[in-house]
């Protein structure tokens, strides 16, 4: 976007529609060398930009084009290739944090993340932890998920369009402050659906506005999941979907689940409308 005839660069975190039906964009800013407001390192490059922690919500009309931001390795390859001499990308390898320019902390195949809304044990600051980039989710008990799916994946862009959820739909449900993976068992009333969570071996009731279609990040893209009415039939044949013990009380279903099962909770948290609350930022 432009401000006073100057080009500004930002990372688009989310697109959404606000309560006034305006198309909005949530961005996180990059700062150019003349914008950082702190002492620059001796080895800075004129095409280098620095990732900041500043975020802002803007009208989508403020976006007037795309900017290419490369890693250092890709930028060096670009400079050595004469085929793209008219292209002028930026590159980023450092961030502005607490008034200092710092490199992204890396430790082998791990990245360090800071949760923006979760406090540490002492509640003295935001929780930080190292997360393995190569960590893959375990195969799910129902066999409805993709094998080899990574636990750390890009932020998905939420769709503002409402979805209809049939029995057997693979969904994410807003539950206990995060998106949890489940499958729709049945309808229990007007706009109310019962969802089973295989990782927890529990059921709970949700409105359609508390659900979203589940996607898997495999092959460098988000992939939809097909509905599995066959799985739902097996589940409901074991426990009556309309029984009082399952609806509202969130009692476990009575069938075998392997020990040491883990709930698949996404690293990102969102508000109930499906808009990310920026609960985690990558700092490495």
mmCIF file of N, CA and C in Angstrom, residues 105-165:
data_model
loop_
_atom_site.group_PDB
_atom_site.id
_atom_site.type_symbol
_atom_site.label_atom_id
_atom_site.label_comp_id
_atom_site.label_asym_id
_atom_site.label_seq_id
_atom_site.Cartn_x
_atom_site.Cartn_y
_atom_site.Cartn_z
ATOM 1 N N UNK A 105 15.772 -16.504 15.586
ATOM 2 C CA UNK A 105 16.427 -17.578 16.320
ATOM 3 C C UNK A 105 16.086 -18.917 15.694
ATOM 4 N N UNK A 106 17.126 -19.699 15.372
ATOM 5 C CA UNK A 106 16.910 -21.021 14.806
ATOM 6 C C UNK A 106 17.754 -22.024 15.568
ATOM 7 N N UNK A 107 17.226 -23.205 15.726
ATOM 8 C CA UNK A 107 17.957 -24.275 16.402
ATOM 9 C C UNK A 107 17.686 -25.565 15.644
ATOM 10 N N UNK A 108 18.597 -25.873 14.694
ATOM 11 C CA UNK A 108 18.457 -27.046 13.842
ATOM 12 C C UNK A 108 17.124 -26.988 13.102
ATOM 13 N N UNK A 109 16.231 -27.926 13.350
ATOM 14 C CA UNK A 109 14.965 -27.940 12.619
ATOM 15 C C UNK A 109 13.827 -27.390 13.470
ATOM 16 N N UNK A 110 14.153 -26.511 14.417
ATOM 17 C CA UNK A 110 13.138 -25.946 15.290
ATOM 18 C C UNK A 110 13.009 -24.449 15.041
ATOM 19 N N UNK A 111 11.849 -23.934 15.352
ATOM 20 C CA UNK A 111 11.646 -22.492 15.378
ATOM 21 C C UNK A 111 11.110 -22.120 16.746
ATOM 22 N N UNK A 112 11.393 -20.924 17.157
ATOM 23 C CA UNK A 112 10.904 -20.447 18.439
ATOM 24 C C UNK A 112 9.678 -19.578 18.211
ATOM 25 N N UNK A 113 8.613 -19.865 18.929
ATOM 26 C CA UNK A 113 7.367 -19.123 18.755
ATOM 27 C C UNK A 113 6.986 -18.450 20.063
ATOM 28 N N UNK A 114 6.325 -17.324 19.928
ATOM 29 C CA UNK A 114 5.797 -16.610 21.089
ATOM 30 C C UNK A 114 4.278 -16.534 20.963
ATOM 31 N N UNK A 115 3.574 -17.013 21.978
ATOM 32 C CA UNK A 115 2.115 -16.956 21.977
ATOM 33 C C UNK A 115 1.678 -15.575 22.457
ATOM 34 N N UNK A 116 0.851 -14.932 21.673
ATOM 35 C CA UNK A 116 0.485 -13.561 21.961
ATOM 36 C C UNK A 116 -0.586 -13.432 23.030
ATOM 37 N N UNK A 117 -1.328 -14.518 23.302
ATOM 38 C CA UNK A 117 -2.402 -14.433 24.282
ATOM 39 C C UNK A 117 -2.257 -15.436 25.422
ATOM 40 N N UNK A 118 -1.224 -16.283 25.369
ATOM 41 C CA UNK A 118 -0.976 -17.236 26.441
ATOM 42 C C UNK A 118 0.189 -16.760 27.289
ATOM 43 N N UNK A 119 -0.012 -16.712 28.609
ATOM 44 C CA UNK A 119 1.028 -16.282 29.521
ATOM 45 C C UNK A 119 1.883 -17.468 29.963
ATOM 46 N N UNK A 120 3.125 -17.165 30.365
ATOM 47 C CA UNK A 120 3.968 -18.234 30.895
ATOM 48 C C UNK A 120 3.514 -18.629 32.288
ATOM 49 N N UNK A 121 4.186 -19.601 32.882
ATOM 50 C CA UNK A 121 3.746 -20.151 34.165
ATOM 51 C C UNK A 121 3.692 -19.089 35.255
ATOM 52 N N UNK A 122 4.597 -18.129 35.208
ATOM 53 C CA UNK A 122 4.629 -17.067 36.218
ATOM 54 C C UNK A 122 3.724 -15.902 35.867
ATOM 55 N N UNK A 123 3.110 -15.964 34.687
ATOM 56 C CA UNK A 123 2.242 -14.893 34.201
ATOM 57 C C UNK A 123 2.968 -13.558 34.180
ATOM 58 N N UNK A 124 4.264 -13.602 33.855
ATOM 59 C CA UNK A 124 5.073 -12.389 33.772
ATOM 60 C C UNK A 124 5.332 -11.964 32.330
ATOM 61 N N UNK A 125 4.917 -12.778 31.389
ATOM 62 C CA UNK A 125 5.129 -12.460 29.979
ATOM 63 C C UNK A 125 4.478 -13.500 29.096
ATOM 64 N N UNK A 126 4.620 -13.307 27.792
ATOM 65 C CA UNK A 126 4.023 -14.237 26.845
ATOM 66 C C UNK A 126 4.810 -15.549 26.804
ATOM 67 N N UNK A 127 4.071 -16.645 26.698
ATOM 68 C CA UNK A 127 4.693 -17.960 26.652
ATOM 69 C C UNK A 127 5.498 -18.121 25.377
ATOM 70 N N UNK A 128 6.721 -18.651 25.499
ATOM 71 C CA UNK A 128 7.568 -18.958 24.351
ATOM 72 C C UNK A 128 7.999 -20.416 24.426
ATOM 73 N N UNK A 129 8.149 -21.039 23.258
ATOM 74 C CA UNK A 129 8.622 -22.413 23.220
ATOM 75 C C UNK A 129 9.242 -22.713 21.861
ATOM 76 N N UNK A 130 10.094 -23.742 21.845
ATOM 77 C CA UNK A 130 10.674 -24.232 20.604
ATOM 78 C C UNK A 130 9.762 -25.295 20.017
ATOM 79 N N UNK A 131 9.511 -25.194 18.714
ATOM 80 C CA UNK A 131 8.612 -26.115 18.035
ATOM 81 C C UNK A 131 9.357 -26.758 16.870
ATOM 82 N N UNK A 132 9.280 -28.064 16.753
ATOM 83 C CA UNK A 132 9.953 -28.767 15.656
ATOM 84 C C UNK A 132 9.178 -28.596 14.355
ATOM 85 N N UNK A 133 9.881 -28.139 13.319
ATOM 86 C CA UNK A 133 9.239 -27.980 12.019
ATOM 87 C C UNK A 133 8.923 -29.320 11.370
ATOM 88 N N UNK A 134 9.674 -30.349 11.732
ATOM 89 C CA UNK A 134 9.507 -31.653 11.091
ATOM 90 C C UNK A 134 8.589 -32.580 11.886
ATOM 91 N N UNK A 135 7.856 -32.047 12.830
ATOM 92 C CA UNK A 135 6.958 -32.880 13.625
ATOM 93 C C UNK A 135 5.694 -33.185 12.828
ATOM 94 N N UNK A 136 5.359 -34.462 12.745
ATOM 95 C CA UNK A 136 4.171 -34.880 12.011
ATOM 96 C C UNK A 136 3.131 -35.450 12.976
ATOM 97 N N UNK A 137 1.878 -35.253 12.626
ATOM 98 C CA UNK A 137 0.795 -35.764 13.460
ATOM 99 C C UNK A 137 0.719 -37.280 13.379
ATOM 100 N N UNK A 138 0.346 -37.895 14.484
ATOM 101 C CA UNK A 138 0.167 -39.342 14.487
ATOM 102 C C UNK A 138 -1.068 -39.717 13.661
ATOM 103 N N UNK A 139 -1.100 -40.916 13.095
ATOM 104 C CA UNK A 139 -2.308 -41.351 12.374
ATOM 105 C C UNK A 139 -3.518 -41.311 13.297
ATOM 106 N N UNK A 140 -4.632 -40.786 12.793
ATOM 107 C CA UNK A 140 -5.816 -40.685 13.634
ATOM 108 C C UNK A 140 -6.511 -42.039 13.739
ATOM 109 N N UNK A 141 -7.258 -42.212 14.831
ATOM 110 C CA UNK A 141 -7.886 -43.507 15.109
ATOM 111 C C UNK A 141 -8.962 -43.884 14.106
ATOM 112 N N UNK A 142 -9.611 -42.881 13.503
ATOM 113 C CA UNK A 142 -10.710 -43.178 12.581
ATOM 114 C C UNK A 142 -10.235 -43.353 11.143
ATOM 115 N N UNK A 143 -9.001 -42.989 10.856
ATOM 116 C CA UNK A 143 -8.479 -43.145 9.500
ATOM 117 C C UNK A 143 -9.058 -42.177 8.496
ATOM 118 N N UNK A 144 -9.464 -40.972 8.951
ATOM 119 C CA UNK A 144 -10.065 -40.002 8.045
ATOM 120 C C UNK A 144 -9.104 -38.888 7.666
ATOM 121 N N UNK A 145 -7.954 -38.837 8.314
ATOM 122 C CA UNK A 145 -6.998 -37.759 8.069
ATOM 123 C C UNK A 145 -5.882 -38.191 7.118
ATOM 124 N N UNK A 146 -5.191 -37.212 6.545
ATOM 125 C CA UNK A 146 -4.063 -37.470 5.674
ATOM 126 C C UNK A 146 -2.888 -37.992 6.501
ATOM 127 N N UNK A 147 -2.164 -38.959 5.961
ATOM 128 C CA UNK A 147 -0.950 -39.417 6.613
ATOM 129 C C UNK A 147 0.200 -38.449 6.306
ATOM 130 N N UNK A 148 1.109 -38.295 7.267
ATOM 131 C CA UNK A 148 2.256 -37.429 7.064
ATOM 132 C C UNK A 148 1.943 -35.956 7.110
ATOM 133 N N UNK A 149 0.848 -35.571 7.766
ATOM 134 C CA UNK A 149 0.500 -34.149 7.848
ATOM 135 C C UNK A 149 1.336 -33.465 8.920
ATOM 136 N N UNK A 150 1.905 -32.296 8.627
ATOM 137 C CA UNK A 150 2.761 -31.611 9.594
ATOM 138 C C UNK A 150 1.934 -30.975 10.703
ATOM 139 N N UNK A 151 2.543 -30.854 11.878
ATOM 140 C CA UNK A 151 1.880 -30.209 13.001
ATOM 141 C C UNK A 151 1.994 -28.683 12.922
ATOM 142 N N UNK A 152 3.053 -28.191 12.287
ATOM 143 C CA UNK A 152 3.214 -26.754 12.088
ATOM 144 C C UNK A 152 2.940 -26.463 10.621
ATOM 145 N N UNK A 153 1.942 -25.637 10.372
ATOM 146 C CA UNK A 153 1.570 -25.346 8.989
ATOM 147 C C UNK A 153 1.204 -23.871 8.859
ATOM 148 N N UNK A 154 1.135 -23.348 7.634
ATOM 149 C CA UNK A 154 0.805 -21.936 7.461
ATOM 150 C C UNK A 154 -0.587 -21.623 7.978
ATOM 151 N N UNK A 155 -0.781 -20.367 8.285
ATOM 152 C CA UNK A 155 -2.102 -19.926 8.709
ATOM 153 C C UNK A 155 -3.073 -20.032 7.543
ATOM 154 N N UNK A 156 -4.189 -20.682 7.758
ATOM 155 C CA UNK A 156 -5.188 -20.793 6.703
ATOM 156 C C UNK A 156 -6.050 -19.549 6.669
ATOM 157 N N UNK A 157 -6.479 -19.186 5.472
ATOM 158 C CA UNK A 157 -7.349 -18.038 5.299
ATOM 159 C C UNK A 157 -8.781 -18.501 5.493
ATOM 160 N N UNK A 158 -9.453 -17.899 6.451
ATOM 161 C CA UNK A 158 -10.818 -18.307 6.760
ATOM 162 C C UNK A 158 -11.794 -17.774 5.719
ATOM 163 N N UNK A 159 -12.782 -18.600 5.409
ATOM 164 C CA UNK A 159 -13.817 -18.203 4.468
ATOM 165 C C UNK A 159 -14.982 -17.587 5.237
ATOM 166 N N UNK A 160 -15.418 -16.402 4.795
ATOM 167 C CA UNK A 160 -16.541 -15.745 5.462
ATOM 168 C C UNK A 160 -17.874 -16.381 5.106
ATOM 169 N N UNK A 161 -17.910 -17.144 4.007
ATOM 170 C CA UNK A 161 -19.148 -17.774 3.568
ATOM 171 C C UNK A 161 -19.538 -18.909 4.514
ATOM 172 N N UNK A 162 -20.791 -18.919 4.920
ATOM 173 C CA UNK A 162 -21.263 -19.955 5.833
ATOM 174 C C UNK A 162 -21.266 -21.318 5.151
ATOM 175 N N UNK A 163 -21.025 -22.356 5.934
ATOM 176 C CA UNK A 163 -20.989 -23.714 5.403
ATOM 177 C C UNK A 163 -22.131 -24.536 5.989
ATOM 178 N N UNK A 164 -22.559 -25.532 5.222
ATOM 179 C CA UNK A 164 -23.549 -26.488 5.701
ATOM 180 C C UNK A 164 -22.816 -27.787 6.011
ATOM 181 N N UNK A 165 -23.090 -28.335 7.162
ATOM 182 C CA UNK A 165 -22.364 -29.510 7.616
ATOM 183 C C UNK A 165 -23.305 -30.712 7.645
#
